[in-house]
Structure formats: C-alpha cells, structure tokens
Coordinates of C-alpha atoms in Angstrom, one line a residue:
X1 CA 0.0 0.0 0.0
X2 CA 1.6 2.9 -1.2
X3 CA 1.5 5.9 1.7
X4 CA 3.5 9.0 2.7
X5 CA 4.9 8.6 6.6
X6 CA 4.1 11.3 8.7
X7 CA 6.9 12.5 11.0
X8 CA 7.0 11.9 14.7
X9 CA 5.8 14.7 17.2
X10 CA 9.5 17.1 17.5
X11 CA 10.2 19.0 20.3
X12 CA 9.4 22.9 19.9
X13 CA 12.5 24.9 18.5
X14 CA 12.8 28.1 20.0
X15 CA 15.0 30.8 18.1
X16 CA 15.9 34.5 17.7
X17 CA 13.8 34.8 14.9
X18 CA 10.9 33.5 16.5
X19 CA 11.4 35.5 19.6
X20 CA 11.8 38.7 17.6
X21 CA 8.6 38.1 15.8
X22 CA 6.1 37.6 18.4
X23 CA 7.8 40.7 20.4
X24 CA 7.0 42.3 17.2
X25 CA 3.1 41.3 17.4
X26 CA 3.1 42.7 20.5
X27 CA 4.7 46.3 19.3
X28 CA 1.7 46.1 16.7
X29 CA -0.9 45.6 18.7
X30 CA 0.2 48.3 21.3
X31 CA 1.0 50.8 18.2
X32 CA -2.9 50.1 16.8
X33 CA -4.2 51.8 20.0
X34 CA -1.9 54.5 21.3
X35 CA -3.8 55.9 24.1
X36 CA -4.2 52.3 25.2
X37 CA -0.7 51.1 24.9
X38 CA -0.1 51.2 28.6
X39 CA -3.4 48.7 29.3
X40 CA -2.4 46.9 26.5
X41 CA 0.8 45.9 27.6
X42 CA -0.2 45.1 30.8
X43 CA -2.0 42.3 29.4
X44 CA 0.8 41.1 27.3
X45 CA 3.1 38.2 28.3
X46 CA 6.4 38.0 28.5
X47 CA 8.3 36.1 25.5
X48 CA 9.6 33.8 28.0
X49 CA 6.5 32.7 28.8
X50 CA 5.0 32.2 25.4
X51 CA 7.9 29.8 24.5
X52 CA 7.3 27.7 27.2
X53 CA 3.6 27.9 26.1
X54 CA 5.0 26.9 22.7
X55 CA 6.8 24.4 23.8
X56 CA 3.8 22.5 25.7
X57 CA 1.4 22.8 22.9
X58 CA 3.7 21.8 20.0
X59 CA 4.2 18.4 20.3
X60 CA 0.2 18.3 21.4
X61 CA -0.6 19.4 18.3
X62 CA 1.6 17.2 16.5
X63 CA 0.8 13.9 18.2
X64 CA -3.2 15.3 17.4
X65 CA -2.8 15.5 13.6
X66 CA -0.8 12.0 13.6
X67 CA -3.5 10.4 15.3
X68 CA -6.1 11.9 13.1
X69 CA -4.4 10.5 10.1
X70 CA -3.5 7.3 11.7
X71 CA -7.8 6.9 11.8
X72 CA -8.4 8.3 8.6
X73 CA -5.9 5.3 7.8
X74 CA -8.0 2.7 9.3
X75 CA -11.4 4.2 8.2
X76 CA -10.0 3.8 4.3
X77 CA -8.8 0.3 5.1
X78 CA -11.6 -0.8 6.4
X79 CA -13.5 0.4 3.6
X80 CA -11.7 -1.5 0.9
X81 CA -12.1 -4.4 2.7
X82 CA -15.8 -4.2 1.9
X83 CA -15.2 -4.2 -2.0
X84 CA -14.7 -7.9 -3.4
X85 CA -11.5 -9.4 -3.3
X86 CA -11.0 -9.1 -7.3
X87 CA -12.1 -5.4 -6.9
X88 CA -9.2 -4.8 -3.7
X89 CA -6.7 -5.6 -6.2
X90 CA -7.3 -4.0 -8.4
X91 CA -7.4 -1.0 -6.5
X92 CA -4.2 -1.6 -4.6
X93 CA -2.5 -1.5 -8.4
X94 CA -4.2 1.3 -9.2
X95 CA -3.3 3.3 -6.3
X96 CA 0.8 2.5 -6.6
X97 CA 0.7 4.4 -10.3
X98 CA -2.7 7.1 -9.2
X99 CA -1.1 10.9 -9.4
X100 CA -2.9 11.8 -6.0
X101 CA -0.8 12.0 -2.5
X102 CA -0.4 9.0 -1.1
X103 CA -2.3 10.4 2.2
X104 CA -4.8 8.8 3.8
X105 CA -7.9 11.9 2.5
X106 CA -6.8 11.3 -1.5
X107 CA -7.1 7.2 -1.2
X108 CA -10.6 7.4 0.7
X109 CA -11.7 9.9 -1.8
X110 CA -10.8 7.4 -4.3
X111 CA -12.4 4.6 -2.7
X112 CA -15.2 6.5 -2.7
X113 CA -15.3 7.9 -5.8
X114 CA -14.9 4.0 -6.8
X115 CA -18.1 3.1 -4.6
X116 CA -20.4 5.8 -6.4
X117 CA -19.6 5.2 -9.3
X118 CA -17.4 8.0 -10.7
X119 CA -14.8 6.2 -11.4
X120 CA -14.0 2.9 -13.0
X121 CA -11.1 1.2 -11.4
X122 CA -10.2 -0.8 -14.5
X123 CA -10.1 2.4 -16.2
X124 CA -9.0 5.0 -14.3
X125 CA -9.0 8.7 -15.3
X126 CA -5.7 9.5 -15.3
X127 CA -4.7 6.6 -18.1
X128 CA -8.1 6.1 -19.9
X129 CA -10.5 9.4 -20.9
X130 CA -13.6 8.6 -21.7
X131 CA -14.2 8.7 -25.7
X132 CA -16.7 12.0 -26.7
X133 CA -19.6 10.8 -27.8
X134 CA -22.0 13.0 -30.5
X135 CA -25.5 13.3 -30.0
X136 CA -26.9 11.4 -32.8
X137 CA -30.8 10.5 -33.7
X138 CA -30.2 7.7 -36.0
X139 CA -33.9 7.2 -36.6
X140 CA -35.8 9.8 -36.1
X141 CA -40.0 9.7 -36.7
X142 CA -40.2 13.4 -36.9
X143 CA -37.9 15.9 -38.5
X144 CA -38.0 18.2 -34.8
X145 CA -36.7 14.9 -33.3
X146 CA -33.4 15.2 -35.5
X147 CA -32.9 18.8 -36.1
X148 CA -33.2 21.9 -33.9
X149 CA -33.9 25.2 -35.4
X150 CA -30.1 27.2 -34.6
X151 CA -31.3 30.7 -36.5
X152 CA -32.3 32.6 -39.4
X153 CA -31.0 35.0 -41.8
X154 CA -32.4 37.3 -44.9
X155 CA -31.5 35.9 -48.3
X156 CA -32.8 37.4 -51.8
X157 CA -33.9 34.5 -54.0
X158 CA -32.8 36.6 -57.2
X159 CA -31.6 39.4 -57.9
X160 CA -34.0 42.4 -57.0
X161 CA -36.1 40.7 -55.4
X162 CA -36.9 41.5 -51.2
X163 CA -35.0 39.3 -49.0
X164 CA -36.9 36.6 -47.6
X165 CA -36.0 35.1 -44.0
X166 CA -34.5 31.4 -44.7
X167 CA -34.4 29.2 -41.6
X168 CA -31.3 27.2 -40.4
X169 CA -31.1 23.9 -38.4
X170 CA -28.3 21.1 -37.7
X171 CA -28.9 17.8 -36.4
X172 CA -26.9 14.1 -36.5
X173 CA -28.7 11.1 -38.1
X174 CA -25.3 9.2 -36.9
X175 CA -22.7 9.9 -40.0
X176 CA -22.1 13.7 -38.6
X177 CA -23.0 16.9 -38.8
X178 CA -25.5 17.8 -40.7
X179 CA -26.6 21.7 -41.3
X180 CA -30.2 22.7 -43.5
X181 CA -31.0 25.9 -45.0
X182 CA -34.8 25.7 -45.0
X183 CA -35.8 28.5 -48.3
X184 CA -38.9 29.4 -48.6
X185 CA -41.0 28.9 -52.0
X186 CA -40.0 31.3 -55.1
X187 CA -42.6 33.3 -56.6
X188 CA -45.0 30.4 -58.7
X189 CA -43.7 27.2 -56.9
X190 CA -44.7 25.8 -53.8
X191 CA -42.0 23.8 -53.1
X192 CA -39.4 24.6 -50.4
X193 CA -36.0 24.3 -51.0
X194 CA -33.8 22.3 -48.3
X195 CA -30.0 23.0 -48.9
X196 CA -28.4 19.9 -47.1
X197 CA -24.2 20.6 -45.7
X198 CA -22.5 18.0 -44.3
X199 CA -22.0 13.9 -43.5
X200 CA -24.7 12.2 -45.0
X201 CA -25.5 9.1 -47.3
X202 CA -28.1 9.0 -49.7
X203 CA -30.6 7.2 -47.5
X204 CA -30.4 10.5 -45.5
X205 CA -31.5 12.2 -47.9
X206 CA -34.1 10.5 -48.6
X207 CA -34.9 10.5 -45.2
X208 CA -34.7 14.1 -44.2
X209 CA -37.0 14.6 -47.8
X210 CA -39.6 12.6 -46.2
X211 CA -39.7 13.8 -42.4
X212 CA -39.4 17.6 -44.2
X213 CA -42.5 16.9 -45.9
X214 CA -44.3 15.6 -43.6
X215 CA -43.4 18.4 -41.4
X216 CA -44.4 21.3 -43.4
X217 CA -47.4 19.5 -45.2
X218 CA -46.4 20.8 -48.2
X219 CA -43.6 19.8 -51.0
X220 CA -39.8 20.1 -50.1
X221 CA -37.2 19.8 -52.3
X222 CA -33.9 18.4 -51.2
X223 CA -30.6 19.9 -52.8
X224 CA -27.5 18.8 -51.7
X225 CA -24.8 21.3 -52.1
X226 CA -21.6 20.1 -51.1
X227 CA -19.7 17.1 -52.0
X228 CA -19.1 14.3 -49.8
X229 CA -15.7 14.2 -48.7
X230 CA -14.5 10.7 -49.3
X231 CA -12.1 9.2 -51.6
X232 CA -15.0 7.1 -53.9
X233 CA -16.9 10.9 -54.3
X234 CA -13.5 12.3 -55.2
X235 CA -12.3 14.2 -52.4
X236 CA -8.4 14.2 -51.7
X237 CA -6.7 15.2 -48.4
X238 CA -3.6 13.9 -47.6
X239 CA -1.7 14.0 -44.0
X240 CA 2.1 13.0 -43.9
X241 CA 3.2 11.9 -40.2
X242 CA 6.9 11.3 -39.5
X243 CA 8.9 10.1 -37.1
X244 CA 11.0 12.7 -35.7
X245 CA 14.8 12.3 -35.9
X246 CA 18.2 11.9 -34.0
X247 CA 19.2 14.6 -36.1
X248 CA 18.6 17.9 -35.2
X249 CA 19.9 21.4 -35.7
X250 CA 21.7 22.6 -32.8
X251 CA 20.4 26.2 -32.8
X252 CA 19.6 27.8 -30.1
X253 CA 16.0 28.7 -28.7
X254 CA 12.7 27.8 -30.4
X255 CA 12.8 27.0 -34.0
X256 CA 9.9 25.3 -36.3
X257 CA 10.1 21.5 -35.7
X258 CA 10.4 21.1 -39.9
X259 CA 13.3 23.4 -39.6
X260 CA 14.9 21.3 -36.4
X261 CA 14.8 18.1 -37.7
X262 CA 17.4 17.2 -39.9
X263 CA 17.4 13.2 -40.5
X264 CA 17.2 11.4 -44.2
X265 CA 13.5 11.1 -44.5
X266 CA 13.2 14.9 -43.4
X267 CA 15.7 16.0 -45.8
X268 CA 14.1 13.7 -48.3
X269 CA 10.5 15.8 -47.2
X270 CA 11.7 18.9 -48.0
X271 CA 13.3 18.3 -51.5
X272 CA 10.2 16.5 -53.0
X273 CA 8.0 18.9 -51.4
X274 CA 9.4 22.1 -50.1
X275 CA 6.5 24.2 -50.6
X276 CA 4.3 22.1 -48.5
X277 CA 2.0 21.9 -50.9
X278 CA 1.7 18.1 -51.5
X279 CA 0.4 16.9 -48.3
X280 CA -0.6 18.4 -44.3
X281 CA 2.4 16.8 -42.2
X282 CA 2.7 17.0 -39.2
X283 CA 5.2 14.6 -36.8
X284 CA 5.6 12.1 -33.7
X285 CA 8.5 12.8 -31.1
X286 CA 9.3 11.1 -28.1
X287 CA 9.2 14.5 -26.0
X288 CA 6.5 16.8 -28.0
X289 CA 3.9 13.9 -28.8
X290 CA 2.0 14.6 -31.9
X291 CA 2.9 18.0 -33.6
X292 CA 2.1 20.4 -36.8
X293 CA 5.8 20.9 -38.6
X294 CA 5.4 24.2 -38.2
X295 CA 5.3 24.2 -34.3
X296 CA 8.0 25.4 -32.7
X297 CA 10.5 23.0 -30.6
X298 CA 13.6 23.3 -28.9
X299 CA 16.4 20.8 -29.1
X300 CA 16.3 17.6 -26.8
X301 CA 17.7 14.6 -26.5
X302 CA 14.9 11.8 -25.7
X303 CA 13.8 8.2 -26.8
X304 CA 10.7 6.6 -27.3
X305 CA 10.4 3.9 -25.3
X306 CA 7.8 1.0 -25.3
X307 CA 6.6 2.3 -21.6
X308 CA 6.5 5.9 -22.9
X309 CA 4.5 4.8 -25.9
X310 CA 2.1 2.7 -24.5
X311 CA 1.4 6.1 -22.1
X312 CA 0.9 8.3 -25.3
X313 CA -1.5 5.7 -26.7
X314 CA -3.6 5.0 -23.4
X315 CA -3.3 8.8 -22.8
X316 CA -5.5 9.1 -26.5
X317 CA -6.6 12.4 -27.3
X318 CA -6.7 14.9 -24.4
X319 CA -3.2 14.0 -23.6
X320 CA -1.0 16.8 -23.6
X321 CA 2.8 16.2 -24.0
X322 CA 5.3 16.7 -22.7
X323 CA 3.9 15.9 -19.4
X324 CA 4.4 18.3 -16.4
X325 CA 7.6 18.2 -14.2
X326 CA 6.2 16.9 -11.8
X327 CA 3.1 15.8 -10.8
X328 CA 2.2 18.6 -8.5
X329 CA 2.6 20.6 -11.6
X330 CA -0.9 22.1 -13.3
X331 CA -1.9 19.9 -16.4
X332 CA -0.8 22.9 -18.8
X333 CA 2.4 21.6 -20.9
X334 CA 2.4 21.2 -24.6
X335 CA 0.0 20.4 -26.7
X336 CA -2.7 17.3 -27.0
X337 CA -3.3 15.1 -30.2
X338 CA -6.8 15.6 -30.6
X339 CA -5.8 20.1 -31.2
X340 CA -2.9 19.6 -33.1
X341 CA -4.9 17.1 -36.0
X342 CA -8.1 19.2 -36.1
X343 CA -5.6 22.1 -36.8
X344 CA -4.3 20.2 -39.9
X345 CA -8.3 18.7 -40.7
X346 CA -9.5 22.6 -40.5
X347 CA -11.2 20.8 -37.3
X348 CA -13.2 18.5 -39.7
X349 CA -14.0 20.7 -42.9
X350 CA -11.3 19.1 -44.4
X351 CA -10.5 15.4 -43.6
X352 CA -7.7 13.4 -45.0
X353 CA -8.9 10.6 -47.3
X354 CA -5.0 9.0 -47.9
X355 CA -2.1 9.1 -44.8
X356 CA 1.3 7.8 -45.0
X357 CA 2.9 6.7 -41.6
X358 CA 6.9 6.9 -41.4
X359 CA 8.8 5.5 -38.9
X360 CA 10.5 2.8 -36.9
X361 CA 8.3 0.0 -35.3
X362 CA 7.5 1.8 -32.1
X363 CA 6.7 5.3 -33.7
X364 CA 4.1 3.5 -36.2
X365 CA 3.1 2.1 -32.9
X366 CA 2.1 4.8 -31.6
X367 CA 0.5 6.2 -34.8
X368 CA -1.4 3.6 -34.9
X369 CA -3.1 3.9 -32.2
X370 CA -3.6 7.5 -32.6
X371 CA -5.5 7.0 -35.7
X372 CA -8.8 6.0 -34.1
X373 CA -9.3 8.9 -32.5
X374 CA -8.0 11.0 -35.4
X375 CA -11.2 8.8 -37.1
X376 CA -13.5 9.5 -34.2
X377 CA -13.0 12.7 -34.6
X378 CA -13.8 12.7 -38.4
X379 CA -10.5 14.3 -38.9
X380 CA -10.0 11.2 -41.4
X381 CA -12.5 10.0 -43.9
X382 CA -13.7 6.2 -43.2
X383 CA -12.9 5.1 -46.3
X384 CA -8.8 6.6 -45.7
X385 CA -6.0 4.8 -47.1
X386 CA -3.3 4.0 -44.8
X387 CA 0.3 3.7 -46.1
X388 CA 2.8 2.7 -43.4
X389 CA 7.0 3.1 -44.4
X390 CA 9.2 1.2 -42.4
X391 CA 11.7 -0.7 -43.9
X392 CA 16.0 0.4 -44.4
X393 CA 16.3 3.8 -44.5
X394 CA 16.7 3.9 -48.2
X395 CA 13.8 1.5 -48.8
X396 CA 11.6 4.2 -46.6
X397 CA 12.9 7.5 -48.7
X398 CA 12.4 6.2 -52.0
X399 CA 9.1 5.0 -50.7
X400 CA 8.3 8.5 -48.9
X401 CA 9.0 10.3 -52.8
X402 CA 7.0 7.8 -54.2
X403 CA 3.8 8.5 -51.9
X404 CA 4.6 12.3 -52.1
X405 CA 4.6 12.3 -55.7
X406 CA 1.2 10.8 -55.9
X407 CA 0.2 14.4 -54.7
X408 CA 0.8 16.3 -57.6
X409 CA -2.2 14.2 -59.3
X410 CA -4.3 16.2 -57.7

C-alpha cells in the first residue's frame, strides 16, 4: 500500500527569529491603539512565557494531527475491505501508479469515488479518458426529433427581389453533422427548398425529404450542395506523419520543428515537397507527442520507449505532452493530439482521405493507435487509405517520394 509517513511529534525549536517576531506582534498591537498602549501591555506576556507555552502545545498538536491521520488510515482500510477481493486488487494496483498523494484523504476519496460510481477502477481517469460521444438521432419519426432550429438570416432569391428570411437547423442522423438551410417557396412554386451541408449518405437524404415533408405538409425539395468528402466521391486530403529524428539542428532557442529536424527522410521531405503543398504533415516525437511541422520546438535529446508509448497511446486524445515536471505541476504543458490534428483537418471541414505513416516500429506504434481517435473525430475520412513506411532507410525514402509524388495528381 503505497502511503507517505508522517513524522513523529518534535520538540518545539525556539530561536531568535521566533522571539523577535512575536515581540513584534506585541509592538503592533500596542502601536494600533496608542492611548491604550499602557493597558495593552499590561495584558501582554512575557516572550519567555509564550515559548514555554510553545513548547507545551507543540508536540500536542503534533501527536493530534498524527493520530487523526492514523484513523483516517484505518477508516479507508476498512472500507476497501468491503469491496470484493478481485475489486481490492485491483485497487491496490491502481493506487501504486494514481497521481494523487499518497495520504490517507486522497485514497478514501478514491475509494469513494470507486463506490459511487465516478470512477471505474479498470479504467482509471488518469490513463483512460472517456471517448466523446456526438449526440446522434439515428432514426428519427419526426424531423423536430433530429434537427433543432439554430437561426435565421435574410437571403434574396434573385436578384431584386426582397429578402426573404431562410431558416437554419443542424442535427446528427449518426454519420455527422448535418446543417439545413430551410428557403422558402420562389414566386409560382410551392416547393421549399432544403440545402443539405454536411456527413450524409443518400438514405439521408431521402430521409430528411420525407420527415421535411411531412413536417411542413407541403412539397420540399432536397438539394445537396456540397460534396461528400470521401475518396470514392472524389475528395483528396492527404496528411504525412513522421517520425522525428536523432538529427537535429543545434540552434539555439525555439525554431519550427520542420526546420529542427534534420534526419534522411526529413531532408528527403523537403526536396520532393518544399513548398508544402503536396500533403498536411505533421510529426511524432518522443518528448512533444504529436505535432504540426510548423510548431516550434527546442532541441532535446529523448527516446521513445515502449513504456513511454504505450502512455501516449492510453493517454489518446486529451493527452498533452510533454507531461508536467512533476506531478504537482498544473496539467498545462504542450499540446494534446486531438488540437494539433483538427488544426491540420481545418477541425473536420477538411478530412484526410490518404495518410502515409513513417517511422521505426515503435513510432508506427504509436500512430497507430492515434489513428482511431483522429477517425473519431472525423478528422480522417472512413474510407482513408493508410500507407505505413518502415523498412531500411533507403527502402523508406524512395518510398516517402514515391507517396509524395502521388500528390501532384491532384
């Protein structure tokens, strides 16, 4: 059981300092009240006097807190001892790798955080985050129950003509977003006209036609005005992540990471594509996590380990890295995956439809397990292709021209 010792009672330390200061309290409180200071001072006692007071009370209080604790101690025990026996384990493991004080207040907040429910011991907070989950209304018998009205605005029809007020709502049928422009009829038709933005498959359609109908009991007619952004409807995206590299340049301060990095495959980057116009890259290192190549690093000297990656991959999305000093530190360092890829997606306007991992065997790892929240997050189309590099180093930067070339197709 992992637990922080609390010191035995001390004897009071009396010093100059100490002395000085309390004879200094006194000078205060006779200074507040002038016309007083006479009665006041008679009432004062002697600095000799309060140290011995001191001394007395001191280890009093001390023995006081260590007894409270000492209970607090044997409350918690006792109340892990009412969980099943498969459950106590897995607690005690738990609690040896938990980020909270190993004090006897922080493990039986946990155990009863663990009792009501808040927290799942086989997947604790601080290693799993629970995945974000869109409100969706996969089938819907009325068109209120899938969108909500979210505004309107004046548009003119045609040219000249008064501005009418066109009616806006969003909703999720379970393939994403979905945003309606609701236009009233034009001048001899009776139709409405429903602009439809956003994830949706042509059962959809057909399905918002019919609960639109039916909710405004007249003729609606369904355009579609965007195009759906996957690779079989045509739409191209493409996301380069590399590994980052032993190689570095050694200049000082903060510097773009595509201008730090200095390794074969990163010099092989820059002469197939050095306007970045071929592909959104961004980059895996061992200290900054997952990065855009134009954030700005400073040199370091770390490895990725397989302990350090299977901690980026539990930590998922919301992770930010690098991690804090130390764990009294506030949860503010760096950057997390999930901000840094809906940066490069245009957070979701634009997903990537082909990506090329390129690294060694623990950096695709790690990638790879990134990749289904980069999906959950519709940063990357469901019907992606995935090209993974690895391979000798001259296998991988033939390979990385070869998939960069590709780009200039489109």
């Amino acid at each position: 059981m992992r637990f922080r010792k609390w010191p035995r009672p001390t004897a009071y330390e009396e010093t100059s300092r100490k002395r000085a200061a309390f004879l200094a309290k006194q000078r205060r409180e006779r200074d507040a009240l002038p016309l007083f200071a006479d009665v006041i001072a008679s009432g004062q006692h002697s600095v000799d006097e309060e140290m011995a007071r001191r001394a007395e009370w001191w280890p009093e209080r001390q023995q006081r807190m260590r007894d409270e604790r000492a209970a607090v101690w044997r409350r918690a025990r006792a109340s892990l001892f009412e969980f099943p026996a498969d459950t106590r384990r897995t607690i005690r493991r738990i609690w040896r790798t938990c980020p909270y004080p190993a004090d006897p207040y922080s493990f039986a907040d946990l155990l009863h955080q663990i009792r009501v429910g808040k927290v799942d011991p086989d997947r604790p907070p601080w290693k799993y985050h629970a995945r974000v989950q869109a409100r969706t209304t996969p089938n819907p018998q009325r068109f209120a129950d899938a969108f909500k009205r979210i505004g309107q605005r004046q548009v003119e029809l045609t040219p000249g003509a008064p501005p009418v007020e066109e009616r806006l709502f969003c909703g999720n049928l379970g393939n994403g977003l979905v945003l309606l422009d609701a236009r009233p009829p034009i001048e001899g038709e009776d139709a409405v006209t429903l602009l439809v933005r956003g994830a949706c498959t042509d059962a959809d359609i057909a399905l918002i036609d019919r609960l639109a109908e039916a909710a405004e009991k007249r003729p609606v007619k369904v355009v579609r005005v965007d195009v759906p952004q996957t690779r079989e409807a045509g739409f191209q995206n493409r996301l380069l992540i590399l590994a980052c590299s032993a190689t570095k340049r050694r200049d000082p301060g903060w510097i773009p990471a595509y201008e730090r990095y200095d390794g074969p495959l990163w010099q092989t980057w820059r002469t197939v594509d050095p306007d970045r116009r071929l592909a959104r890259v961004g980059f895996l290192s061992a200290r900054y996590g997952f990065r855009a190549v134009d954030s700005p690093i400073e040199d370091y000297d770390a490895r990725l380990t397989p302990d350090l990656a299977e901690r980026m991959i539990a930590g998922g999305m919301t992770t930010r890295w690098p991690r804090p000093p130390s764990p009294n530190k506030p949860d503010n360092y760096g950057s997390h995956p999930g901000c840094e890829i809906a940066s490069l997606a245009s957070h979701g306007a634009r997903p990537f439809t082909d990506v090329a991992l390129v690294g060694g065997g623990l950096y695709l790892q790690v990638m790879r397990g990134f990749l289904g929240g980069f999906w959950e997050m519709r940063c990357i189309t469901p019907d992606a292709r995935i090209t993974e590099i690895n391979a000798g180093i001259g296998i991988m930067r033939a390979r990385l021209r070869a998939w960069l070339e590709e780009g200039r197709a489109w």
